[in-house]
């Protein structure tokens, strides 16, 4: 077996089990977890002050490992299956996952190069440097079958989901207009304009209910009650669409597995 084919076998992801995940893939998952841990440590001022150089050097090493994994996938894709040609290899490797792997290291690498050129970057650049590492969590979708199934389920109902999200956004806006008209004269600080009333609308329709902003007049309370009753189901509709489609997909997958087991036993 060539080195190229060996790397392709090591980087193939089958399922979340000991047989499906190679040691290389398990190591990548550990790197993602370590990256998240270091992200949390760097937000602690005392630890960041004492271990700043070590944390930075460790993150640079992790960045290099993610970059190396990406180029190894690009180099070895399809070698174990005898696939040749860049187009066929990219199709085998699934371009969507290649984009996710690219985002796991490329933005941070560009920022690192910018830091080296600028010398002393602004504080908000440093915050963005740390925050962009969270893109690495997207790589976990490759290794968790349930997450992949959820992403595929959302993609299958994207039109219905988009319609429900638009409907919820329209309802939030209309609720803000209604409460502004009913309560704006009594509480101009919180309801004096539609943009100000949007905070109350979002908090109310999502059932969060902080209680920091609330209507005081009778018309305002009547409007708020109507909005709450009508809006709860509409705003929850996107979650219902995704949950229903996911349950249906899960049922289908279980039926396929049951049939495959029955055919194997026969």
Tab-separated table of N, CA, C and O in Angstrom, residues 133-227:
chain	number	residue	atom	x	y	z
A	133	UNK	N	-11.342	30.490	16.140
A	133	UNK	CA	-11.019	29.085	16.378
A	133	UNK	C	-12.259	28.226	16.575
A	133	UNK	O	-12.220	27.011	16.394
A	134	UNK	N	-13.356	28.843	16.959
A	134	UNK	CA	-14.572	28.085	17.190
A	134	UNK	C	-15.096	27.442	15.906
A	134	UNK	O	-15.941	26.548	15.963
A	135	UNK	N	-14.614	27.909	14.748
A	135	UNK	CA	-15.000	27.275	13.488
A	135	UNK	C	-14.575	25.810	13.450
A	135	UNK	O	-15.131	25.019	12.688
A	136	UNK	N	-13.595	25.461	14.283
A	136	UNK	CA	-13.135	24.065	14.286
A	136	UNK	C	-14.210	23.106	14.775
A	136	UNK	O	-14.161	21.914	14.486
A	137	UNK	N	-15.180	23.619	15.539
A	137	UNK	CA	-16.249	22.738	15.998
A	137	UNK	C	-17.051	22.191	14.823
A	137	UNK	O	-17.671	21.131	14.935
A	138	UNK	N	-17.063	22.921	13.713
A	138	UNK	CA	-17.794	22.432	12.539
A	138	UNK	C	-17.214	21.119	12.040
A	138	UNK	O	-17.921	20.311	11.426
A	139	UNK	N	-15.931	20.870	12.306
A	139	UNK	CA	-15.315	19.620	11.877
A	139	UNK	C	-15.922	18.414	12.579
A	139	UNK	O	-15.875	17.301	12.059
A	140	UNK	N	-16.489	18.635	13.772
A	140	UNK	CA	-17.088	17.508	14.499
A	140	UNK	C	-18.257	16.898	13.735
A	140	UNK	O	-18.592	15.732	13.952
A	141	UNK	N	-18.892	17.680	12.868
A	141	UNK	CA	-20.007	17.147	12.091
A	141	UNK	C	-19.572	15.975	11.235
A	141	UNK	O	-20.371	15.100	10.900
A	142	UNK	N	-18.300	15.967	10.855
A	142	UNK	CA	-17.791	14.876	10.043
A	142	UNK	C	-17.764	13.561	10.826
A	142	UNK	O	-17.921	12.480	10.260
A	143	UNK	N	-17.554	13.651	12.135
A	143	UNK	CA	-17.332	12.461	12.945
A	143	UNK	C	-18.569	11.996	13.705
A	143	UNK	O	-18.591	10.883	14.227
A	144	UNK	N	-19.583	12.827	13.818
A	144	UNK	CA	-20.791	12.470	14.559
A	144	UNK	C	-21.927	12.212	13.577
A	144	UNK	O	-22.449	13.154	12.977
A	145	UNK	N	-22.330	10.957	13.388
A	145	UNK	CA	-23.381	10.656	12.409
A	145	UNK	C	-24.681	11.385	12.693
A	145	UNK	O	-25.383	11.793	11.773
A	146	UNK	N	-25.025	11.563	13.975
A	146	UNK	CA	-26.262	12.252	14.313
A	146	UNK	C	-26.256	13.701	13.856
A	146	UNK	O	-27.265	14.217	13.386
A	147	UNK	N	-25.089	14.362	13.983
A	147	UNK	CA	-24.982	15.751	13.552
A	147	UNK	C	-25.080	15.843	12.041
A	147	UNK	O	-25.756	16.716	11.484
A	148	UNK	N	-24.422	14.918	11.353
A	148	UNK	CA	-24.492	14.914	9.896
A	148	UNK	C	-25.929	14.688	9.433
A	148	UNK	O	-26.394	15.311	8.487
A	149	UNK	N	-26.617	13.780	10.116
A	149	UNK	CA	-27.998	13.514	9.763
A	149	UNK	C	-28.862	14.746	9.990
A	149	UNK	O	-29.755	15.058	9.181
A	150	UNK	N	-28.601	15.480	11.076
A	150	UNK	CA	-29.363	16.691	11.358
A	150	UNK	C	-29.125	17.745	10.278
A	150	UNK	O	-30.073	18.401	9.822
A	151	UNK	N	-27.869	17.919	9.863
A	151	UNK	CA	-27.560	18.889	8.809
A	151	UNK	C	-28.255	18.508	7.511
A	151	UNK	O	-28.838	19.354	6.817
A	152	UNK	N	-28.218	17.220	7.160
A	152	UNK	CA	-28.884	16.765	5.945
A	152	UNK	C	-30.393	16.927	6.048
A	152	UNK	O	-31.063	17.239	5.053
A	153	UNK	N	-30.941	16.732	7.244
A	153	UNK	CA	-32.380	16.907	7.442
A	153	UNK	C	-32.778	18.362	7.246
A	153	UNK	O	-33.778	18.665	6.585
A	154	UNK	N	-32.003	19.280	7.814
A	154	UNK	CA	-32.287	20.710	7.640
A	154	UNK	C	-32.209	21.088	6.165
A	154	UNK	O	-33.039	21.866	5.668
A	155	UNK	N	-31.228	20.527	5.463
A	155	UNK	CA	-31.103	20.819	4.035
A	155	UNK	C	-32.313	20.315	3.252
A	155	UNK	O	-32.722	20.931	2.263
A	156	UNK	N	-32.911	19.203	3.696
A	156	UNK	CA	-34.048	18.633	2.966
A	156	UNK	C	-35.333	19.428	3.166
A	156	UNK	O	-36.252	19.319	2.351
A	157	UNK	N	-35.409	20.218	4.238
A	157	UNK	CA	-36.632	20.998	4.497
A	157	UNK	C	-36.329	22.494	4.507
A	157	UNK	O	-37.036	23.262	5.153
A	158	UNK	N	-35.299	22.889	3.761
A	158	UNK	CA	-34.860	24.278	3.838
A	158	UNK	C	-35.933	25.252	3.350
A	158	UNK	O	-36.058	26.351	3.885
A	159	UNK	N	-36.732	24.854	2.347
A	159	UNK	CA	-37.747	25.774	1.831
A	159	UNK	C	-38.842	26.017	2.861
A	159	UNK	O	-39.265	27.156	3.091
A	160	UNK	N	-39.317	24.929	3.508
A	160	UNK	CA	-40.321	25.090	4.561
A	160	UNK	C	-39.752	25.846	5.754
A	160	UNK	O	-40.435	26.689	6.357
A	161	UNK	N	-38.497	25.563	6.065
A	161	UNK	CA	-37.847	26.242	7.189
A	161	UNK	C	-37.690	27.728	6.901
A	161	UNK	O	-37.937	28.570	7.778
A	162	UNK	N	-37.300	28.069	5.684
A	162	UNK	CA	-37.144	29.468	5.316
A	162	UNK	C	-38.475	30.206	5.397
A	162	UNK	O	-38.549	31.342	5.894
A	163	UNK	N	-39.544	29.557	4.923
A	163	UNK	CA	-40.866	30.182	4.978
A	163	UNK	C	-41.300	30.444	6.418
A	163	UNK	O	-41.843	31.513	6.735
A	164	UNK	N	-41.051	29.487	7.291
A	164	UNK	CA	-41.446	29.663	8.693
A	164	UNK	C	-40.612	30.735	9.380
A	164	UNK	O	-41.124	31.493	10.208
A	165	UNK	N	-39.329	30.826	9.050
A	165	UNK	CA	-38.455	31.850	9.646
A	165	UNK	C	-38.902	33.239	9.187
A	165	UNK	O	-38.963	34.186	9.986
A	166	UNK	N	-39.234	33.366	7.896
A	166	UNK	CA	-39.719	34.648	7.384
A	166	UNK	C	-41.027	35.026	8.059
A	166	UNK	O	-41.242	36.191	8.448
A	167	UNK	N	-41.919	34.049	8.225
A	167	UNK	CA	-43.192	34.312	8.893
A	167	UNK	C	-42.981	34.753	10.338
A	167	UNK	O	-43.635	35.695	10.817
A	168	UNK	N	-42.056	34.103	11.032
A	168	UNK	CA	-41.757	34.485	12.412
A	168	UNK	C	-41.170	35.894	12.478
A	168	UNK	O	-41.514	36.679	13.371
A	169	UNK	N	-40.282	36.225	11.522
A	169	UNK	CA	-39.687	37.564	11.502
A	169	UNK	C	-40.739	38.636	11.243
A	169	UNK	O	-40.726	39.701	11.875
A	170	UNK	N	-41.678	38.344	10.340
A	170	UNK	CA	-42.765	39.295	10.067
A	170	UNK	C	-43.623	39.482	11.311
A	170	UNK	O	-44.028	40.615	11.640
A	171	UNK	N	-43.916	38.386	12.001
A	171	UNK	CA	-44.741	38.475	13.208
A	171	UNK	C	-44.043	39.288	14.287
A	171	UNK	O	-44.682	40.098	14.980
A	172	UNK	N	-42.750	39.101	14.446
A	172	UNK	CA	-41.991	39.872	15.434
A	172	UNK	C	-42.056	41.360	15.110
A	172	UNK	O	-42.245	42.201	16.000
A	173	UNK	N	-41.915	41.684	13.841
A	173	UNK	CA	-41.986	43.087	13.432
A	173	UNK	C	-43.374	43.661	13.668
A	173	UNK	O	-43.523	44.771	14.209
A	174	UNK	N	-44.427	42.924	13.294
A	174	UNK	CA	-45.796	43.410	13.489
A	174	UNK	C	-46.116	43.571	14.973
A	174	UNK	O	-46.823	44.501	15.363
A	175	UNK	N	-45.601	42.660	15.801
A	175	UNK	CA	-45.818	42.772	17.241
A	175	UNK	C	-45.157	44.034	17.791
A	175	UNK	O	-45.715	44.724	18.658
A	176	UNK	N	-43.970	44.361	17.269
A	176	UNK	CA	-43.288	45.575	17.707
A	176	UNK	C	-44.080	46.820	17.297
A	176	UNK	O	-44.194	47.779	18.071
A	177	UNK	N	-44.643	46.800	16.081
A	177	UNK	CA	-45.458	47.928	15.635
A	177	UNK	C	-46.699	48.075	16.506
A	177	UNK	O	-47.071	49.186	16.928
A	178	UNK	N	-47.339	46.947	16.816
A	178	UNK	CA	-48.567	46.981	17.610
A	178	UNK	C	-48.314	47.513	19.012
A	178	UNK	O	-49.062	48.380	19.506
A	179	UNK	N	-47.270	47.016	19.668
A	179	UNK	CA	-46.999	47.465	21.028
A	179	UNK	C	-46.511	48.913	21.031
A	179	UNK	O	-46.743	49.662	21.998
A	180	UNK	N	-45.860	49.342	19.964
A	180	UNK	CA	-45.445	50.747	19.856
A	180	UNK	C	-46.675	51.663	19.796
A	180	UNK	O	-46.717	52.697	20.477
A	181	UNK	N	-47.668	51.271	19.011
A	181	UNK	CA	-48.872	52.085	18.904
A	181	UNK	C	-49.668	52.084	20.199
A	181	UNK	O	-50.275	53.097	20.572
A	182	UNK	N	-49.669	50.938	20.901
A	182	UNK	CA	-50.469	50.826	22.115
A	182	UNK	C	-49.780	51.400	23.338
A	182	UNK	O	-50.445	51.894	24.265
A	183	UNK	N	-48.460	51.388	23.372
A	183	UNK	CA	-47.739	51.714	24.599
A	183	UNK	C	-46.721	52.839	24.426
A	183	UNK	O	-46.145	53.304	25.418
A	184	UNK	N	-46.510	53.290	23.196
A	184	UNK	CA	-45.455	54.265	22.943
A	184	UNK	C	-45.614	55.563	23.691
A	184	UNK	O	-44.622	56.137	24.165
A	185	UNK	N	-46.844	56.044	23.851
A	185	UNK	CA	-47.059	57.326	24.542
A	185	UNK	C	-46.829	57.206	26.036
A	185	UNK	O	-46.460	58.173	26.707
A	186	UNK	N	-47.068	56.001	26.609
A	186	UNK	CA	-46.919	55.811	28.054
A	186	UNK	C	-45.482	55.497	28.461
A	186	UNK	O	-45.055	55.826	29.571
A	187	UNK	N	-44.753	54.840	27.588
A	187	UNK	CA	-43.375	54.459	27.907
A	187	UNK	C	-42.499	54.711	26.686
A	187	UNK	O	-42.072	53.774	25.998
A	188	UNK	N	-42.209	55.971	26.392
A	188	UNK	CA	-41.430	56.281	25.183
A	188	UNK	C	-40.009	55.754	25.226
A	188	UNK	O	-39.396	55.532	24.180
A	189	UNK	N	-39.476	55.531	26.404
A	189	UNK	CA	-38.096	55.042	26.495
A	189	UNK	C	-37.962	53.633	25.920
A	189	UNK	O	-36.972	53.306	25.266
A	190	UNK	N	-38.961	52.787	26.183
A	190	UNK	CA	-38.889	51.400	25.736
A	190	UNK	C	-39.750	51.107	24.508
A	190	UNK	O	-39.458	50.158	23.767
A	191	UNK	N	-40.818	51.898	24.307
A	191	UNK	CA	-41.746	51.633	23.207
A	191	UNK	C	-41.951	52.850	22.304
A	191	UNK	O	-42.858	52.866	21.490
A	192	UNK	N	-41.104	53.860	22.453
A	192	UNK	CA	-41.297	55.096	21.706
A	192	UNK	C	-41.070	54.980	20.221
A	192	UNK	O	-41.454	55.872	19.463
A	193	UNK	N	-40.461	53.902	19.766
A	193	UNK	CA	-40.244	53.670	18.343
A	193	UNK	C	-40.299	52.166	18.092
A	193	UNK	O	-40.169	51.358	19.021
A	194	UNK	N	-40.464	51.802	16.840
A	194	UNK	CA	-40.515	50.377	16.497
A	194	UNK	C	-39.188	49.683	16.792
A	194	UNK	O	-39.189	48.570	17.347
A	195	UNK	N	-38.039	50.274	16.455
A	195	UNK	CA	-36.778	49.605	16.825
A	195	UNK	C	-36.646	49.357	18.316
A	195	UNK	O	-36.144	48.308	18.732
A	196	UNK	N	-37.095	50.306	19.151
A	196	UNK	CA	-37.036	50.095	20.595
A	196	UNK	C	-37.988	48.975	21.029
A	196	UNK	O	-37.671	48.190	21.914
A	197	UNK	N	-39.141	48.906	20.398
A	197	UNK	CA	-40.133	47.888	20.760
A	197	UNK	C	-39.747	46.496	20.289
A	197	UNK	O	-40.296	45.505	20.770
A	198	UNK	N	-38.788	46.405	19.352
A	198	UNK	CA	-38.389	45.097	18.838
A	198	UNK	C	-37.791	44.218	19.929
A	198	UNK	O	-37.959	42.993	19.903
A	199	UNK	N	-37.086	44.816	20.887
A	199	UNK	CA	-36.517	44.011	21.972
A	199	UNK	C	-37.613	43.305	22.751
A	199	UNK	O	-37.534	42.098	23.005
A	200	UNK	N	-38.651	44.048	23.114
A	200	UNK	CA	-39.769	43.435	23.834
A	200	UNK	C	-40.420	42.359	22.972
A	200	UNK	O	-40.784	41.285	23.468
A	201	UNK	N	-40.566	42.627	21.682
A	201	UNK	CA	-41.211	41.675	20.785
A	201	UNK	C	-40.442	40.364	20.710
A	201	UNK	O	-41.020	39.274	20.811
A	202	UNK	N	-39.141	40.455	20.555
A	202	UNK	CA	-38.318	39.244	20.470
A	202	UNK	C	-38.360	38.465	21.775
A	202	UNK	O	-38.549	37.238	21.794
A	203	UNK	N	-38.193	39.156	22.891
A	203	UNK	CA	-38.181	38.491	24.192
A	203	UNK	C	-39.527	37.831	24.489
A	203	UNK	O	-39.595	36.728	25.036
A	204	UNK	N	-40.610	38.485	24.114
A	204	UNK	CA	-41.947	37.953	24.396
A	204	UNK	C	-42.270	36.760	23.504
A	204	UNK	O	-42.731	35.714	23.981
A	205	UNK	N	-42.053	36.901	22.209
A	205	UNK	CA	-42.437	35.849	21.280
A	205	UNK	C	-41.544	34.617	21.375
A	205	UNK	O	-41.957	33.528	20.982
A	206	UNK	N	-40.348	34.759	21.875
A	206	UNK	CA	-39.493	33.594	22.089
A	206	UNK	C	-39.686	32.992	23.475
A	206	UNK	O	-38.973	32.045	23.837
A	207	UNK	N	-40.636	33.515	24.238
A	207	UNK	CA	-41.002	33.028	25.583
A	207	UNK	C	-39.849	33.134	26.575
A	207	UNK	O	-39.846	32.426	27.581
A	208	UNK	N	-38.871	33.993	26.292
A	208	UNK	CA	-37.781	34.196	27.255
A	208	UNK	C	-38.300	34.965	28.464
A	208	UNK	O	-38.086	34.579	29.618
A	209	UNK	N	-38.966	36.091	28.207
A	209	UNK	CA	-39.620	36.846	29.265
A	209	UNK	C	-38.700	37.358	30.343
A	209	UNK	O	-38.830	36.995	31.512
A	210	UNK	N	-37.719	38.194	29.981
A	210	UNK	CA	-36.816	38.745	30.992
A	210	UNK	C	-37.548	39.615	32.009
A	210	UNK	O	-37.163	39.684	33.182
A	211	UNK	N	-38.583	40.302	31.579
A	211	UNK	CA	-39.314	41.178	32.484
A	211	UNK	C	-38.700	42.542	32.643
A	211	UNK	O	-39.177	43.336	33.467
A	212	UNK	N	-37.644	42.848	31.893
A	212	UNK	CA	-37.025	44.171	32.007
A	212	UNK	C	-37.851	45.236	31.297
A	212	UNK	O	-37.785	46.415	31.641
A	213	UNK	N	-38.637	44.828	30.287
A	213	UNK	CA	-39.516	45.738	29.560
A	213	UNK	C	-40.891	45.103	29.497
A	213	UNK	O	-41.029	43.960	29.072
A	214	UNK	N	-41.925	45.845	29.930
A	214	UNK	CA	-43.273	45.303	29.912
A	214	UNK	C	-44.280	46.440	29.790
A	214	UNK	O	-44.017	47.560	30.214
A	215	UNK	N	-45.441	46.157	29.203
A	215	UNK	CA	-46.466	47.200	29.048
A	215	UNK	C	-47.141	47.510	30.383
A	215	UNK	O	-47.280	46.638	31.248
A	216	UNK	N	-47.598	48.759	30.524
A	216	UNK	CA	-48.244	49.192	31.758
A	216	UNK	C	-49.703	49.596	31.545
A	216	UNK	O	-50.491	49.534	32.495
A	217	UNK	N	-50.067	49.992	30.352
A	217	UNK	CA	-51.443	50.434	30.110
A	217	UNK	C	-52.321	49.249	29.723
A	217	UNK	O	-51.822	48.187	29.319
A	218	UNK	N	-53.650	49.446	29.850
A	218	UNK	CA	-54.586	48.375	29.496
A	218	UNK	C	-54.500	48.002	28.014
A	218	UNK	O	-54.425	46.808	27.693
A	219	UNK	N	-54.492	48.968	27.081
A	219	UNK	CA	-54.344	48.600	25.667
A	219	UNK	C	-53.033	47.851	25.391
A	219	UNK	O	-52.995	46.905	24.604
A	220	UNK	N	-51.982	48.271	26.068
A	220	UNK	CA	-50.695	47.610	25.874
A	220	UNK	C	-50.709	46.182	26.368
A	220	UNK	O	-50.166	45.282	25.721
A	221	UNK	N	-51.350	45.943	27.507
A	221	UNK	CA	-51.415	44.585	28.042
A	221	UNK	C	-52.304	43.688	27.184
A	221	UNK	O	-52.015	42.499	26.996
A	222	UNK	N	-53.397	44.248	26.678
A	222	UNK	CA	-54.254	43.463	25.782
A	222	UNK	C	-53.483	43.079	24.517
A	222	UNK	O	-53.534	41.925	24.064
A	223	UNK	N	-52.767	44.033	23.964
A	223	UNK	CA	-51.969	43.751	22.772
A	223	UNK	C	-50.880	42.723	23.069
A	223	UNK	O	-50.633	41.808	22.266
A	224	UNK	N	-50.262	42.853	24.229
A	224	UNK	CA	-49.209	41.908	24.595
A	224	UNK	C	-49.767	40.502	24.765
A	224	UNK	O	-49.143	39.513	24.347
A	225	UNK	N	-50.934	40.378	25.382
A	225	UNK	CA	-51.541	39.067	25.556
A	225	UNK	C	-51.886	38.420	24.225
A	225	UNK	O	-51.650	37.223	24.025
A	226	UNK	N	-52.449	39.218	23.321
A	226	UNK	CA	-52.794	38.685	21.998
A	226	UNK	C	-51.550	38.242	21.245
A	226	UNK	O	-51.525	37.177	20.609
A	227	UNK	N	-50.516	39.048	21.309
A	227	UNK	CA	-49.275	38.709	20.619
A	227	UNK	C	-48.673	37.430	21.185
A	227	UNK	O	-48.220	36.551	20.447
